[in-house]
Amino acid sequence: MIEILEETTKEPISLMGRRAGVCWGADIADAERNYKRGLECIRSGHHRVMEYVNVEMILDGYSARVIREWYTHIGGAPTRLQASTRYINYKDFSYVVPPAVAKNPEAEKLYRAAMETIARTCASLEGECGVPREDAAMLLPLGMSTRIVDKRNVRNLIEMSHQRLCTRAYWEYRELMGDICTALGAYSEEWRYLVENFFRPKCDVSGYCTEKKSCGRKPGSPQV
Ligand SMILES: Cc1cc2nc3c(=O)[nH]c(=O)nc-3n(C[C@H](O)[C@H](O)[C@H](O)COP(=O)(O)OP(=O)(O)OC[C@H]3O[C@@H](n4cnc5c(N)ncnc54)[C@H](O)[C@@H]3O)c2cc1C
C-alpha cells in the first residue's frame, strides 16, 4: 500500500549532518562525523535541517477520507497528485471496510449494499441518463479507495507522526502512519533509526497528554 520511491533520500541522517556541516565549517567528507552531526541536530531540536530530507512515495488503497485528512499537513509546502475522479472507471470502485463494520455481519451487509447502490446509480446516470462521468462522480463516497503520489520533507512527516500516532487520531490514519513507518524503516538503516526514535505520538514528545479526551497513556497536561 506504500511504495517508497527512489527519489527518497537514502541516508537522511548523514545528509542532515552534511548540510549542517557546511554552515559550521566542518569536514563534510568524514562520513562518521556527518552522521553524528545529523543526529545531534535532531536531538538538539535544530529541525530546519530535516527539511533537506526528501520523501516521495505512492499511497495506494487508502480511503479518500483519510487522504482528505492527510492534506491538512501543510507545513513545508508538500505536494501531491491524486487519482482523477473524472476519467477513471468508478462504476466498480473499490472501497475501505472499517473493522467495526467488518466484524458485524449485519452491518457489513448494509454497508456493502449501500456501496453497490452508489456504483449502480453512477452507472445508470452515466449510461441511461447520459450524465457526464464527472457529474455522476459526485455520488462517490469518502470510503472509496484512492491513490496519491506524495512528496514532502521528513520534518513534516515527523510532525505528522506526533498527531497521527496518537490514539485520538482516526483509526485508518493510525494504520496509514504505521504502514509509512514500516515502509521507511525498511528503506535503509538510517531510516530505521529515524522511525524507531523520532516517529512518535505527541505524548511521548511532551511527556503528557494534550488531548481533552485522553486515552490515559500519559497524565494530562499541566494547568496553564
Ligand atoms: C484527533 C484529531 C482531530 C482532528 N479534527 C479535525 C477537524 O475536525 N477538522 C479539521 O479541519 N482538522 C482536524 N484535525 C487536523 C488538525 O487540526 C491539523 O490540521 C492536522 O493535524 C495537521 O497538523 P499540523 O497543523 O500540526 O500540521 P502541519 O500543517 O504540517 O504543521 C506542522 C507545524 O508547522 C507549523 N506551521 C504549519 N503551518 C504554519 C503556518 N501557516 N504558520 C505558522 N506555523 C505553521 C506549526 O508549528 C505546526 O504545528 C484533527 C487532527 C487530529 C489529530
PDB file of C-alpha atoms and ligand atoms in Angstrom:
ATOM      1  CA  MET A   1       0.000   0.000   0.000  1.00  0.00           C
ATOM      2  CA  ILE A   2       3.047   2.297   0.454  1.00  0.00           C
ATOM      3  CA  GLU A   3       5.775   2.437  -2.169  1.00  0.00           C
ATOM      4  CA  ILE A   4       8.846   4.486  -1.264  1.00  0.00           C
ATOM      5  CA  LEU A   5      10.186   5.991  -4.479  1.00  0.00           C
ATOM      6  CA  GLU A   6      13.901   6.070  -5.262  1.00  0.00           C
ATOM      7  CA  GLU A   7      13.990   9.879  -5.064  1.00  0.00           C
ATOM      8  CA  THR A   8      13.626   9.483  -1.286  1.00  0.00           C
ATOM      9  CA  THR A   9      16.890  10.376   0.470  1.00  0.00           C
ATOM     10  CA  LYS A  10      18.646   7.083   1.251  1.00  0.00           C
ATOM     11  CA  GLU A  11      20.832   8.362   4.133  1.00  0.00           C
ATOM     12  CA  PRO A  12      18.713  11.046   5.794  1.00  0.00           C
ATOM     13  CA  ILE A  13      20.765  11.470   8.986  1.00  0.00           C
ATOM     14  CA  SER A  14      24.066  11.799   7.088  1.00  0.00           C
ATOM     15  CA  LEU A  15      22.513  14.292   4.677  1.00  0.00           C
ATOM     16  CA  MET A  16      21.330  16.456   7.577  1.00  0.00           C
ATOM     17  CA  GLY A  17      24.850  16.298   9.039  1.00  0.00           C
ATOM     18  CA  ARG A  18      26.405  17.349   5.735  1.00  0.00           C
ATOM     19  CA  ARG A  19      24.075  20.317   5.345  1.00  0.00           C
ATOM     20  CA  ALA A  20      24.677  21.498   8.916  1.00  0.00           C
ATOM     21  CA  GLY A  21      28.435  20.894   8.491  1.00  0.00           C
ATOM     22  CA  VAL A  22      28.612  23.381   5.633  1.00  0.00           C
ATOM     23  CA  CYS A  23      27.439  26.133   7.967  1.00  0.00           C
ATOM     24  CA  TRP A  24      29.694  25.047  10.818  1.00  0.00           C
ATOM     25  CA  GLY A  25      32.850  24.919   8.661  1.00  0.00           C
ATOM     26  CA  ALA A  26      33.169  21.183   9.411  1.00  0.00           C
ATOM     27  CA  ASP A  27      34.856  18.440   7.365  1.00  0.00           C
ATOM     28  CA  ILE A  28      31.853  17.106   5.432  1.00  0.00           C
ATOM     29  CA  ALA A  29      33.967  14.403   3.773  1.00  0.00           C
ATOM     30  CA  ASP A  30      34.010  12.485   7.078  1.00  0.00           C
ATOM     31  CA  ALA A  31      31.018  10.112   6.913  1.00  0.00           C
ATOM     32  CA  GLU A  32      31.035   9.162  10.586  1.00  0.00           C
ATOM     33  CA  ARG A  33      31.090  12.764  11.777  1.00  0.00           C
ATOM     34  CA  ASN A  34      28.361  13.707   9.316  1.00  0.00           C
ATOM     35  CA  TYR A  35      26.139  11.011  10.788  1.00  0.00           C
ATOM     36  CA  LYS A  36      26.881  12.131  14.364  1.00  0.00           C
ATOM     37  CA  ARG A  37      26.304  15.791  13.495  1.00  0.00           C
ATOM     38  CA  GLY A  38      22.976  14.981  11.810  1.00  0.00           C
ATOM     39  CA  LEU A  39      21.785  13.102  14.863  1.00  0.00           C
ATOM     40  CA  GLU A  40      22.907  15.911  17.191  1.00  0.00           C
ATOM     41  CA  CYS A  41      20.868  18.395  15.155  1.00  0.00           C
ATOM     42  CA  ILE A  42      17.691  16.350  15.580  1.00  0.00           C
ATOM     43  CA  ARG A  43      18.290  15.711  19.273  1.00  0.00           C
ATOM     44  CA  SER A  44      19.022  19.400  19.918  1.00  0.00           C
ATOM     45  CA  GLY A  45      15.831  20.468  18.156  1.00  0.00           C
ATOM     46  CA  HIS A  46      17.645  22.114  15.230  1.00  0.00           C
ATOM     47  CA  HIS A  47      14.933  20.790  12.962  1.00  0.00           C
ATOM     48  CA  ARG A  48      15.454  23.074   9.971  1.00  0.00           C
ATOM     49  CA  VAL A  49      17.982  20.514   8.668  1.00  0.00           C
ATOM     50  CA  MET A  50      15.184  17.936   8.412  1.00  0.00           C
ATOM     51  CA  GLU A  51      13.765  19.950   5.544  1.00  0.00           C
ATOM     52  CA  TYR A  52      16.617  18.778   3.274  1.00  0.00           C
ATOM     53  CA  VAL A  53      15.444  15.173   3.547  1.00  0.00           C
ATOM     54  CA  ASN A  54      13.100  14.310   0.700  1.00  0.00           C
ATOM     55  CA  VAL A  55      10.364  11.651   0.913  1.00  0.00           C
ATOM     56  CA  GLU A  56       8.491  10.635  -2.237  1.00  0.00           C
ATOM     57  CA  MET A  57       6.003   7.785  -2.081  1.00  0.00           C
ATOM     58  CA  ILE A  58       2.865   6.265  -3.538  1.00  0.00           C
ATOM     59  CA  LEU A  59      -0.022   5.766  -1.126  1.00  0.00           C
ATOM     60  CA  ASP A  60      -2.453   3.311  -2.637  1.00  0.00           C
ATOM     61  CA  GLY A  61      -5.709   1.758  -1.420  1.00  0.00           C
ATOM     62  CA  TYR A  62      -6.477   4.193   1.419  1.00  0.00           C
ATOM     63  CA  SER A  63      -9.856   5.903   1.581  1.00  0.00           C
ATOM     64  CA  ALA A  64     -10.497   9.321   0.060  1.00  0.00           C
ATOM     65  CA  ARG A  65     -11.472  10.277   3.611  1.00  0.00           C
ATOM     66  CA  VAL A  66      -8.078   9.593   5.164  1.00  0.00           C
ATOM     67  CA  ILE A  67      -6.362  11.308   2.235  1.00  0.00           C
ATOM     68  CA  ARG A  68      -8.527  14.366   2.934  1.00  0.00           C
ATOM     69  CA  GLU A  69      -7.044  14.392   6.455  1.00  0.00           C
ATOM     70  CA  TRP A  70      -3.568  13.774   5.005  1.00  0.00           C
ATOM     71  CA  TYR A  71      -3.924  17.043   3.117  1.00  0.00           C
ATOM     72  CA  THR A  72      -4.148  19.059   6.358  1.00  0.00           C
ATOM     73  CA  HIS A  73      -0.390  18.605   6.937  1.00  0.00           C
ATOM     74  CA  ILE A  74       0.793  21.611   5.012  1.00  0.00           C
ATOM     75  CA  GLY A  75       3.994  22.593   6.841  1.00  0.00           C
ATOM     76  CA  GLY A  76       6.947  22.800   4.410  1.00  0.00           C
ATOM     77  CA  ALA A  77       4.729  23.058   1.315  1.00  0.00           C
ATOM     78  CA  PRO A  78       4.362  19.355   0.442  1.00  0.00           C
ATOM     79  CA  THR A  79       2.907  18.423  -2.924  1.00  0.00           C
ATOM     80  CA  ARG A  80       0.933  15.509  -4.376  1.00  0.00           C
ATOM     81  CA  LEU A  81      -1.044  14.161  -7.280  1.00  0.00           C
ATOM     82  CA  GLN A  82      -4.294  12.249  -6.746  1.00  0.00           C
ATOM     83  CA  ALA A  83      -6.119   9.749  -8.970  1.00  0.00           C
ATOM     84  CA  SER A  84      -8.755  11.574 -11.005  1.00  0.00           C
ATOM     85  CA  THR A  85     -12.462  11.067 -10.312  1.00  0.00           C
ATOM     86  CA  ARG A  86     -13.259  12.260 -13.853  1.00  0.00           C
ATOM     87  CA  TYR A  87     -11.632   9.708 -16.114  1.00  0.00           C
ATOM     88  CA  ILE A  88     -11.205   6.523 -14.073  1.00  0.00           C
ATOM     89  CA  ASN A  89     -13.952   3.932 -14.350  1.00  0.00           C
ATOM     90  CA  TYR A  90     -15.661   4.240 -10.978  1.00  0.00           C
ATOM     91  CA  LYS A  91     -18.671   2.104 -11.824  1.00  0.00           C
ATOM     92  CA  ASP A  92     -16.902  -0.665  -9.932  1.00  0.00           C
ATOM     93  CA  PHE A  93     -14.829   1.419  -7.499  1.00  0.00           C
ATOM     94  CA  SER A  94     -13.123  -0.278  -4.571  1.00  0.00           C
ATOM     95  CA  TYR A  95     -13.667   0.922  -1.005  1.00  0.00           C
ATOM     96  CA  VAL A  96     -12.421   0.527   2.555  1.00  0.00           C
ATOM     97  CA  VAL A  97     -14.479  -1.531   5.019  1.00  0.00           C
ATOM     98  CA  PRO A  98     -13.895  -0.262   8.600  1.00  0.00           C
ATOM     99  CA  PRO A  99     -13.090  -3.013  11.167  1.00  0.00           C
ATOM    100  CA  ALA A 100     -16.192  -2.064  13.210  1.00  0.00           C
ATOM    101  CA  VAL A 101     -18.308  -2.835  10.132  1.00  0.00           C
ATOM    102  CA  ALA A 102     -16.356  -5.937   9.064  1.00  0.00           C
ATOM    103  CA  LYS A 103     -16.826  -7.626  12.456  1.00  0.00           C
ATOM    104  CA  ASN A 104     -20.619  -7.253  12.347  1.00  0.00           C
ATOM    105  CA  PRO A 105     -22.216  -9.346   9.533  1.00  0.00           C
ATOM    106  CA  GLU A 106     -25.448  -7.318   9.511  1.00  0.00           C
ATOM    107  CA  ALA A 107     -23.541  -4.006   9.384  1.00  0.00           C
ATOM    108  CA  GLU A 108     -21.273  -5.319   6.635  1.00  0.00           C
ATOM    109  CA  LYS A 109     -24.266  -6.401   4.547  1.00  0.00           C
ATOM    110  CA  LEU A 110     -25.826  -2.919   4.839  1.00  0.00           C
ATOM    111  CA  TYR A 111     -22.504  -1.194   4.143  1.00  0.00           C
ATOM    112  CA  ARG A 112     -21.757  -3.215   1.017  1.00  0.00           C
ATOM    113  CA  ALA A 113     -25.348  -2.818  -0.224  1.00  0.00           C
ATOM    114  CA  ALA A 114     -25.021   0.985   0.056  1.00  0.00           C
ATOM    115  CA  MET A 115     -21.751   0.897  -1.906  1.00  0.00           C
ATOM    116  CA  GLU A 116     -23.316  -1.282  -4.596  1.00  0.00           C
ATOM    117  CA  THR A 117     -26.284   1.116  -4.838  1.00  0.00           C
ATOM    118  CA  ILE A 118     -23.881   4.020  -5.379  1.00  0.00           C
ATOM    119  CA  ALA A 119     -21.976   2.083  -8.050  1.00  0.00           C
ATOM    120  CA  ARG A 120     -25.222   1.060  -9.805  1.00  0.00           C
ATOM    121  CA  THR A 121     -26.620   4.598  -9.652  1.00  0.00           C
ATOM    122  CA  CYS A 122     -23.378   6.053 -11.075  1.00  0.00           C
ATOM    123  CA  ALA A 123     -23.600   3.548 -13.945  1.00  0.00           C
ATOM    124  CA  SER A 124     -27.286   4.367 -14.632  1.00  0.00           C
ATOM    125  CA  LEU A 125     -26.722   8.129 -14.508  1.00  0.00           C
ATOM    126  CA  GLU A 126     -23.885   7.800 -16.955  1.00  0.00           C
ATOM    127  CA  GLY A 127     -25.371   5.081 -19.185  1.00  0.00           C
ATOM    128  CA  GLU A 128     -29.164   5.511 -19.277  1.00  0.00           C
ATOM    129  CA  CYS A 129     -29.367   9.211 -18.402  1.00  0.00           C
ATOM    130  CA  GLY A 130     -26.311  10.410 -20.337  1.00  0.00           C
ATOM    131  CA  VAL A 131     -24.901  12.324 -17.352  1.00  0.00           C
ATOM    132  CA  PRO A 132     -21.152  13.023 -17.776  1.00  0.00           C
ATOM    133  CA  ARG A 133     -18.913  10.842 -15.625  1.00  0.00           C
ATOM    134  CA  GLU A 134     -17.522  13.880 -13.794  1.00  0.00           C
ATOM    135  CA  ASP A 135     -21.046  14.686 -12.575  1.00  0.00           C
ATOM    136  CA  ALA A 136     -22.085  11.119 -11.706  1.00  0.00           C
ATOM    137  CA  ALA A 137     -18.865  11.017  -9.649  1.00  0.00           C
ATOM    138  CA  MET A 138     -20.456  13.467  -7.179  1.00  0.00           C
ATOM    139  CA  LEU A 139     -22.046  10.408  -5.580  1.00  0.00           C
ATOM    140  CA  LEU A 140     -18.755   8.681  -4.839  1.00  0.00           C
ATOM    141  CA  PRO A 141     -18.287   8.047  -1.099  1.00  0.00           C
ATOM    142  CA  LEU A 142     -15.392   9.135   1.142  1.00  0.00           C
ATOM    143  CA  GLY A 143     -14.820   5.430   1.845  1.00  0.00           C
ATOM    144  CA  MET A 144     -13.781   4.887  -1.779  1.00  0.00           C
ATOM    145  CA  SER A 145     -10.118   3.928  -2.024  1.00  0.00           C
ATOM    146  CA  THR A 146      -7.776   6.184  -3.920  1.00  0.00           C
ATOM    147  CA  ARG A 147      -4.122   6.574  -4.896  1.00  0.00           C
ATOM    148  CA  ILE A 148      -1.786   9.526  -4.485  1.00  0.00           C
ATOM    149  CA  VAL A 149       1.849  10.298  -5.298  1.00  0.00           C
ATOM    150  CA  ASP A 150       3.188  12.364  -2.429  1.00  0.00           C
ATOM    151  CA  LYS A 151       6.317  14.455  -1.879  1.00  0.00           C
ATOM    152  CA  ARG A 152       7.281  16.130   1.389  1.00  0.00           C
ATOM    153  CA  ASN A 153      10.212  16.547   3.775  1.00  0.00           C
ATOM    154  CA  VAL A 154      10.909  14.483   6.867  1.00  0.00           C
ATOM    155  CA  ARG A 155      10.265  17.368   9.254  1.00  0.00           C
ATOM    156  CA  ASN A 156       6.652  17.394   8.065  1.00  0.00           C
ATOM    157  CA  LEU A 157       6.406  13.611   8.355  1.00  0.00           C
ATOM    158  CA  ILE A 158       7.773  13.521  11.910  1.00  0.00           C
ATOM    159  CA  GLU A 159       5.360  16.314  12.925  1.00  0.00           C
ATOM    160  CA  MET A 160       2.610  14.263  11.316  1.00  0.00           C
ATOM    161  CA  SER A 161       3.530  11.169  13.313  1.00  0.00           C
ATOM    162  CA  HIS A 162       3.078  13.131  16.568  1.00  0.00           C
ATOM    163  CA  GLN A 163      -0.543  13.871  15.609  1.00  0.00           C
ATOM    164  CA  ARG A 164      -1.409  10.676  13.816  1.00  0.00           C
ATOM    165  CA  LEU A 165       0.130   8.001  16.030  1.00  0.00           C
ATOM    166  CA  CYS A 166      -1.996   9.449  18.853  1.00  0.00           C
ATOM    167  CA  THR A 167      -4.872   7.151  19.811  1.00  0.00           C
ATOM    168  CA  ARG A 168      -7.259  10.113  19.260  1.00  0.00           C
ATOM    169  CA  ALA A 169      -6.425  10.085  15.541  1.00  0.00           C
ATOM    170  CA  TYR A 170      -8.775   8.377  13.088  1.00  0.00           C
ATOM    171  CA  TRP A 171      -8.026   4.591  13.031  1.00  0.00           C
ATOM    172  CA  GLU A 172      -7.241   4.462   9.303  1.00  0.00           C
ATOM    173  CA  TYR A 173      -4.754   7.326   9.640  1.00  0.00           C
ATOM    174  CA  ARG A 174      -3.038   5.496  12.509  1.00  0.00           C
ATOM    175  CA  GLU A 175      -2.781   2.447  10.253  1.00  0.00           C
ATOM    176  CA  LEU A 176      -1.525   4.558   7.363  1.00  0.00           C
ATOM    177  CA  MET A 177       1.109   6.142   9.624  1.00  0.00           C
ATOM    178  CA  GLY A 178       2.148   2.676  10.796  1.00  0.00           C
ATOM    179  CA  ASP A 179       2.429   1.493   7.168  1.00  0.00           C
ATOM    180  CA  ILE A 180       4.633   4.502   6.360  1.00  0.00           C
ATOM    181  CA  CYS A 181       6.847   3.765   9.379  1.00  0.00           C
ATOM    182  CA  THR A 182       7.213   0.143   8.221  1.00  0.00           C
ATOM    183  CA  ALA A 183       7.996   1.118   4.605  1.00  0.00           C
ATOM    184  CA  LEU A 184      10.504   3.837   5.536  1.00  0.00           C
ATOM    185  CA  GLY A 185      12.087   1.638   8.212  1.00  0.00           C
ATOM    186  CA  ALA A 186      12.784  -0.966   5.526  1.00  0.00           C
ATOM    187  CA  TYR A 187      14.244   1.599   3.086  1.00  0.00           C
ATOM    188  CA  SER A 188      17.648   1.943   4.807  1.00  0.00           C
ATOM    189  CA  GLU A 189      19.386   1.573   8.168  1.00  0.00           C
ATOM    190  CA  GLU A 190      19.310   5.332   8.746  1.00  0.00           C
ATOM    191  CA  TRP A 191      15.579   5.396   8.111  1.00  0.00           C
ATOM    192  CA  ARG A 192      15.079   2.511  10.539  1.00  0.00           C
ATOM    193  CA  TYR A 193      16.835   4.567  13.238  1.00  0.00           C
ATOM    194  CA  LEU A 194      14.785   7.689  12.457  1.00  0.00           C
ATOM    195  CA  VAL A 195      11.498   5.809  12.532  1.00  0.00           C
ATOM    196  CA  GLU A 196      12.292   3.920  15.736  1.00  0.00           C
ATOM    197  CA  ASN A 197      13.434   7.007  17.611  1.00  0.00           C
ATOM    198  CA  PHE A 198      11.580  10.025  16.238  1.00  0.00           C
ATOM    199  CA  PHE A 199       8.237   8.886  14.773  1.00  0.00           C
ATOM    200  CA  ARG A 200       6.218   9.009  17.991  1.00  0.00           C
ATOM    201  CA  PRO A 201       2.824  10.112  19.320  1.00  0.00           C
ATOM    202  CA  LYS A 202       2.827  13.637  20.721  1.00  0.00           C
ATOM    203  CA  CYS A 203       2.514  12.483  24.372  1.00  0.00           C
ATOM    204  CA  ASP A 204       5.924  10.815  24.012  1.00  0.00           C
ATOM    205  CA  VAL A 205       7.359  14.149  22.900  1.00  0.00           C
ATOM    206  CA  SER A 206       5.712  16.366  25.519  1.00  0.00           C
ATOM    207  CA  GLY A 207       5.680  13.813  28.347  1.00  0.00           C
ATOM    208  CA  TYR A 208       1.975  14.458  28.942  1.00  0.00           C
ATOM    209  CA  CYS A 209      -1.321  14.240  27.043  1.00  0.00           C
ATOM    210  CA  THR A 210      -2.509  17.387  25.270  1.00  0.00           C
ATOM    211  CA  GLU A 211      -5.889  15.941  24.265  1.00  0.00           C
ATOM    212  CA  LYS A 212      -9.079  16.783  26.190  1.00  0.00           C
ATOM    213  CA  LYS A 213     -10.315  13.207  25.913  1.00  0.00           C
ATOM    214  CA  SER A 214      -7.193  11.303  26.915  1.00  0.00           C
ATOM    215  CA  CYS A 215      -6.621   7.579  26.396  1.00  0.00           C
ATOM    216  CA  GLY A 216      -4.712   7.589  29.705  1.00  0.00           C
ATOM    217  CA  ARG A 217      -1.389   6.534  28.236  1.00  0.00           C
ATOM    218  CA  LYS A 218       0.212   9.631  29.842  1.00  0.00           C
ATOM    219  CA  PRO A 219      -1.075  12.017  32.513  1.00  0.00           C
ATOM    220  CA  GLY A 220      -2.985  15.122  31.373  1.00  0.00           C
ATOM    221  CA  SER A 221      -1.301  18.410  30.532  1.00  0.00           C
ATOM    222  CA  PRO A 222      -0.214  20.705  33.370  1.00  0.00           C
ATOM    223  CA  GLN A 223      -2.636  23.604  34.011  1.00  0.00           C
ATOM    224  CA  VAL A 224      -1.578  26.839  32.323  1.00  0.00           C
TER     225      VAL A 224
HETATM  226  C1  LIG B   1      -7.685  13.912  16.808  1.00  0.00           C
HETATM  227  C2  LIG B   1      -7.680  14.912  15.668  1.00  0.00           C
HETATM  228  C3  LIG B   1      -8.863  15.534  15.296  1.00  0.00           C
HETATM  229  C4  LIG B   1      -8.879  16.491  14.265  1.00  0.00           C
HETATM  230  N1  LIG B   1     -10.074  17.073  13.909  1.00  0.00           N
HETATM  231  C5  LIG B   1     -10.099  17.969  12.885  1.00  0.00           C
HETATM  232  C6  LIG B   1     -11.306  18.558  12.437  1.00  0.00           C
HETATM  233  O1  LIG B   1     -12.389  18.288  12.969  1.00  0.00           O
HETATM  234  N2  LIG B   1     -11.281  19.422  11.394  1.00  0.00           N
HETATM  235  C7  LIG B   1     -10.090  19.784  10.790  1.00  0.00           C
HETATM  236  O2  LIG B   1     -10.108  20.597   9.869  1.00  0.00           O
HETATM  237  N3  LIG B   1      -8.928  19.237  11.187  1.00  0.00           N
HETATM  238  C8  LIG B   1      -8.893  18.343  12.210  1.00  0.00           C
HETATM  239  N4  LIG B   1      -7.705  17.762  12.574  1.00  0.00           N
HETATM  240  C9  LIG B   1      -6.481  18.172  11.855  1.00  0.00           C
HETATM  241  C10 LIG B   1      -5.663  19.160  12.684  1.00  0.00           C
HETATM  242  O3  LIG B   1      -6.423  20.303  13.035  1.00  0.00           O
HETATM  243  C11 LIG B   1      -4.429  19.620  11.871  1.00  0.00           C
HETATM  244  O4  LIG B   1      -4.823  20.350  10.745  1.00  0.00           O
HETATM  245  C12 LIG B   1      -3.593  18.456  11.424  1.00  0.00           C
HETATM  246  O5  LIG B   1      -3.372  17.566  12.469  1.00  0.00           O
HETATM  247  C13 LIG B   1      -2.274  18.984  10.854  1.00  0.00           C
HETATM  248  O6  LIG B   1      -1.428  19.294  11.953  1.00  0.00           O
HETATM  249  P1  LIG B   1      -0.419  20.480  11.943  1.00  0.00           P
HETATM  250  O7  LIG B   1      -1.108  21.788  11.736  1.00  0.00           O
HETATM  251  O8  LIG B   1       0.390  20.307  13.179  1.00  0.00           O
HETATM  252  O9  LIG B   1       0.495  20.078  10.643  1.00  0.00           O
HETATM  253  P2  LIG B   1       1.299  20.982   9.654  1.00  0.00           P
HETATM  254  O10 LIG B   1       0.409  21.879   8.864  1.00  0.00           O
HETATM  255  O11 LIG B   1       2.154  20.072   8.859  1.00  0.00           O
HETATM  256  O12 LIG B   1       2.167  21.901  10.590  1.00  0.00           O
HETATM  257  C14 LIG B   1       3.266  21.406  11.339  1.00  0.00           C
HETATM  258  C15 LIG B   1       3.765  22.561  12.211  1.00  0.00           C
HETATM  259  O13 LIG B   1       4.287  23.565  11.339  1.00  0.00           O
HETATM  260  C16 LIG B   1       3.958  24.843  11.824  1.00  0.00           C
HETATM  261  N5  LIG B   1       3.094  25.538  10.852  1.00  0.00           N
HETATM  262  C17 LIG B   1       2.380  24.989   9.834  1.00  0.00           C
HETATM  263  N6  LIG B   1       1.735  25.912   9.138  1.00  0.00           N
HETATM  264  C18 LIG B   1       2.001  27.091   9.729  1.00  0.00           C
HETATM  265  C19 LIG B   1       1.585  28.430   9.483  1.00  0.00           C
HETATM  266  N7  LIG B   1       0.759  28.722   8.481  1.00  0.00           N
HETATM  267  N8  LIG B   1       2.034  29.389  10.300  1.00  0.00           N
HETATM  268  C20 LIG B   1       2.871  29.098  11.318  1.00  0.00           C
HETATM  269  N9  LIG B   1       3.311  27.856  11.603  1.00  0.00           N
HETATM  270  C21 LIG B   1       2.878  26.864  10.833  1.00  0.00           C
HETATM  271  C22 LIG B   1       3.277  24.662  13.166  1.00  0.00           C
HETATM  272  O14 LIG B   1       4.228  24.650  14.187  1.00  0.00           O
HETATM  273  C23 LIG B   1       2.687  23.274  13.040  1.00  0.00           C
HETATM  274  O15 LIG B   1       2.481  22.651  14.271  1.00  0.00           O
HETATM  275  C24 LIG B   1      -7.662  16.820  13.594  1.00  0.00           C
HETATM  276  C25 LIG B   1      -6.465  16.175  13.974  1.00  0.00           C
HETATM  277  C26 LIG B   1      -6.468  15.230  14.977  1.00  0.00           C
HETATM  278  C27 LIG B   1      -5.164  14.546  15.331  1.00  0.00           C
END
